[in-house]
GROMACS .gro file of C-alpha atoms in nm:
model
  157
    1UNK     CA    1  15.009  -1.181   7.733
    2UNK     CA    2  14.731  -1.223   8.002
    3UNK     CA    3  14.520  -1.486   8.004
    4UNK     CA    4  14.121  -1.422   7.956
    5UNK     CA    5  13.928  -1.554   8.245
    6UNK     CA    6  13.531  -1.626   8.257
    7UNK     CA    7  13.516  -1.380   8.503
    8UNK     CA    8  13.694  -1.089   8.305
    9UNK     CA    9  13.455  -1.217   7.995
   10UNK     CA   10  13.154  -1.162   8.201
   11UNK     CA   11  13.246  -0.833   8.365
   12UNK     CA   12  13.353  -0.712   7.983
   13UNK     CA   13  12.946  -0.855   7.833
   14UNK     CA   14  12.777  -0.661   8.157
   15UNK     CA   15  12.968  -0.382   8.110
   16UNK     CA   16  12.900  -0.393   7.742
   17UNK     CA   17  12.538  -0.432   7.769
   18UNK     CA   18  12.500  -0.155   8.083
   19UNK     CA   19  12.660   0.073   7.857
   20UNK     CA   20  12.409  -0.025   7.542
   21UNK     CA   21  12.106  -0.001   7.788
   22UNK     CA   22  12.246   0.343   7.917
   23UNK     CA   23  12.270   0.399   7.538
   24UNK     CA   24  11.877   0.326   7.439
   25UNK     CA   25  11.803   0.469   7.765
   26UNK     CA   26  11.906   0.768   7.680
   27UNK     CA   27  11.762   0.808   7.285
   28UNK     CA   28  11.420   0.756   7.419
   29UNK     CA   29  11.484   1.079   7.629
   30UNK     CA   30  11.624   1.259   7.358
   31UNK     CA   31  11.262   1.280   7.178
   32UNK     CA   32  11.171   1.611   7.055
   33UNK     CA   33  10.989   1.782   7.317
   34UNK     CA   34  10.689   2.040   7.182
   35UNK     CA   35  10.627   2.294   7.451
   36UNK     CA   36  10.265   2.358   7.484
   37UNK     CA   37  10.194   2.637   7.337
   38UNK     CA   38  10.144   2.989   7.531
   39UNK     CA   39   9.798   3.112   7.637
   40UNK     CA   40   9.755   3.422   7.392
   41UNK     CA   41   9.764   3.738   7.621
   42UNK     CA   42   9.375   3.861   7.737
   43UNK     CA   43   9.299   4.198   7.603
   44UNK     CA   44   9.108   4.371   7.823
   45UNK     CA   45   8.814   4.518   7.623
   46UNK     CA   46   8.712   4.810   7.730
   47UNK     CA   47   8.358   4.911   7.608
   48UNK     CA   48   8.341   5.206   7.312
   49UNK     CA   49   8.130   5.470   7.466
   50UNK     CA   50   7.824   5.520   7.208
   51UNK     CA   51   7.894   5.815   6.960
   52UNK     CA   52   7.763   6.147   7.109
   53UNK     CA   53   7.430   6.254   6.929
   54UNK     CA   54   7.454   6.446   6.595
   55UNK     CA   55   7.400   6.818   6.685
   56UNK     CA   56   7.108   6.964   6.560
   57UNK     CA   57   7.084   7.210   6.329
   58UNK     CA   58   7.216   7.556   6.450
   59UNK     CA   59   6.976   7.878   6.579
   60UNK     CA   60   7.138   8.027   6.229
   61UNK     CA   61   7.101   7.720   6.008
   62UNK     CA   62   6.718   7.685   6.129
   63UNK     CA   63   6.657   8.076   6.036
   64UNK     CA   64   6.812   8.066   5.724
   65UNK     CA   65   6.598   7.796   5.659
   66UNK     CA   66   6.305   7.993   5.764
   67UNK     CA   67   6.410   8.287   5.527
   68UNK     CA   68   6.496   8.120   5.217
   69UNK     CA   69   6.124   7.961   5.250
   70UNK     CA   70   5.961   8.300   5.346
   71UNK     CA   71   6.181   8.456   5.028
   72UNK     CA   72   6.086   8.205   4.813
   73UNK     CA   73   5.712   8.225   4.910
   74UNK     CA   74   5.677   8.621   4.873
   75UNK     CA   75   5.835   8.567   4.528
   76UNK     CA   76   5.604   8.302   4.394
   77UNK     CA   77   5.299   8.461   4.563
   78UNK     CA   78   4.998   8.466   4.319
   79UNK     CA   79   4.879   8.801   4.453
   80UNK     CA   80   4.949   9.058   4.711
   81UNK     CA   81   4.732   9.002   4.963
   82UNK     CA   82   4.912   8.670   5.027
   83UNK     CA   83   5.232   8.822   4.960
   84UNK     CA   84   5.176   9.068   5.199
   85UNK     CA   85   5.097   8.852   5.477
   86UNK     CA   86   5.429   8.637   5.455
   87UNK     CA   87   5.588   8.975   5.478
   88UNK     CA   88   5.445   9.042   5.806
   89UNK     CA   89   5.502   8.701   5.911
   90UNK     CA   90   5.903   8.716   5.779
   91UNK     CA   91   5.913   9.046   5.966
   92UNK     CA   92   5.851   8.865   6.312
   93UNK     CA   93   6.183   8.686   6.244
   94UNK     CA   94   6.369   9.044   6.267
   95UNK     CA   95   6.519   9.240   6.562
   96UNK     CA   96   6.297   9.526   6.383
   97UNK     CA   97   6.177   9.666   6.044
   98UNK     CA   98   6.507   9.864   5.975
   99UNK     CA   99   6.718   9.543   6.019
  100UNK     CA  100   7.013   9.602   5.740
  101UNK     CA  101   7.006   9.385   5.437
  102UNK     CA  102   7.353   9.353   5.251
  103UNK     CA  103   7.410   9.263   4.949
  104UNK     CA  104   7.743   9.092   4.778
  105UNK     CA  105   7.831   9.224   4.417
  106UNK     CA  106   8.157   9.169   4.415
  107UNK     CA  107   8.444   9.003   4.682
  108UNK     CA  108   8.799   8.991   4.565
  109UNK     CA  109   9.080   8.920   4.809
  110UNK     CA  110   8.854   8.912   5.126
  111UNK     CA  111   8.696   9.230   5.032
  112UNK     CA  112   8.327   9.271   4.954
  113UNK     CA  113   8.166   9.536   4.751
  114UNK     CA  114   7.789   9.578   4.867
  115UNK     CA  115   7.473   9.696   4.637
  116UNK     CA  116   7.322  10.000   4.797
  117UNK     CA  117   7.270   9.902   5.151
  118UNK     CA  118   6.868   9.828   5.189
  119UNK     CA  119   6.580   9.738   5.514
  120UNK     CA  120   6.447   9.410   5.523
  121UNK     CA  121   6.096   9.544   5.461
  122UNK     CA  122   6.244   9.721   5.135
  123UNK     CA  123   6.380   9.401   5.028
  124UNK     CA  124   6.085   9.184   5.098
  125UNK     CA  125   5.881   9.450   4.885
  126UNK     CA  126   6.120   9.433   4.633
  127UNK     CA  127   6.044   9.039   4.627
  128UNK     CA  128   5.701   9.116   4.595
  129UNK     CA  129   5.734   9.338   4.323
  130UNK     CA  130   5.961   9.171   4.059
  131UNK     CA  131   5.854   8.812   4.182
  132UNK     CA  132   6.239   8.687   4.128
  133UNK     CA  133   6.449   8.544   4.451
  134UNK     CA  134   6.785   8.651   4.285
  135UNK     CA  135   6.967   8.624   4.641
  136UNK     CA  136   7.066   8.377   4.860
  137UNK     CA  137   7.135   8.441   5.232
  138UNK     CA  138   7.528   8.390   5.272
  139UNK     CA  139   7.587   8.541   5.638
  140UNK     CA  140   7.311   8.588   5.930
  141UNK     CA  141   7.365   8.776   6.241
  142UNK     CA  142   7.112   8.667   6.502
  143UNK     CA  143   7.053   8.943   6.828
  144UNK     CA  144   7.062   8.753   7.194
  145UNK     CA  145   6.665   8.694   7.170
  146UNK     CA  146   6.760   8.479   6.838
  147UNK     CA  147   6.594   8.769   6.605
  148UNK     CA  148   6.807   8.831   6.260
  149UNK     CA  149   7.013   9.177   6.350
  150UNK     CA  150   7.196   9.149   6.006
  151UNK     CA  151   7.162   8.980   5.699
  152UNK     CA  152   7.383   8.943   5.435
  153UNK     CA  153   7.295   8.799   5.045
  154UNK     CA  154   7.493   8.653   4.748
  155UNK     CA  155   7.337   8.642   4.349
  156UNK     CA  156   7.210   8.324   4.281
  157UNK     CA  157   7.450   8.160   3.986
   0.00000   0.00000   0.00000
């Protein structure tokens, strides 16, 4: 067997306690590291254009209007004086006096059946006469000057 010096003794201890330093050396590096966390990506934000403005009412939808009030007002006219001057005043709305009123008895499939075809100055003196707006206005042709060339009503339900 060899024989132990000091010397070997101390070069074993050193060697001992470089490798034990090396050792806790090396656990404090082995600490958990936490990554920072990623800037969240920028969206670029684009501004919403502002909604376009709501359309107004049609040339159509503003004469039907018109009508249904002029109908209305013939009908429930107190006497015919009065009644008579909303009919010349509904008459300005028309392409002329013969403009064709049609009336809706019947549809079935896509297929109308018509009263007897009538003038608008008939009808409006048939407002005037029985005082009853039966009718609503379901289809309105205007002309290019935006006069009614056609009119077409449905019975009231």
């Amino acid at each position: 067997m060899k024989k132990r010096t000091a010397k070997s003794t101390l070069s074993r201890v050193l060697t001992i306690a470089l490798f034990g330093l090396l050792a806790l050396g090396a656990c404090k590096g082995k600490k958990k590291v936490v990554a920072a966390p990623e800037p969240a990506p920028v969206e670029e934000v684009k501004p919403t254009p502002p909604p376009p403005p709501p359309a107004g009412p049609s040339a159509e939808e503003v004469a039907v209007g018109k009508l249904e009030n002029y109908f209305n007002s013939i009908a429930g006219s107190s006497n015919v004086d009065a009644a008579n001057r909303t009919i010349q005043e509904a008459k300005g709305m028309f392409s002329n006096g013969s403009t064709p009123v049609l009336i809706v008895i019947h549809e079935a499939n896509g297929i109308k059946d018509y009263d007897e075809p009538t003038t608008i100055e008939n009808y409006l003196n048939y407002l005037k006469d029985t005082k009853k707006n039966l009718n609503f206005i379901s289809d309105i042709r205007l002309d290019g000057n935006g006069k009614v060339s056609e009119l077409e009503l449905r019975r009231k339900k």
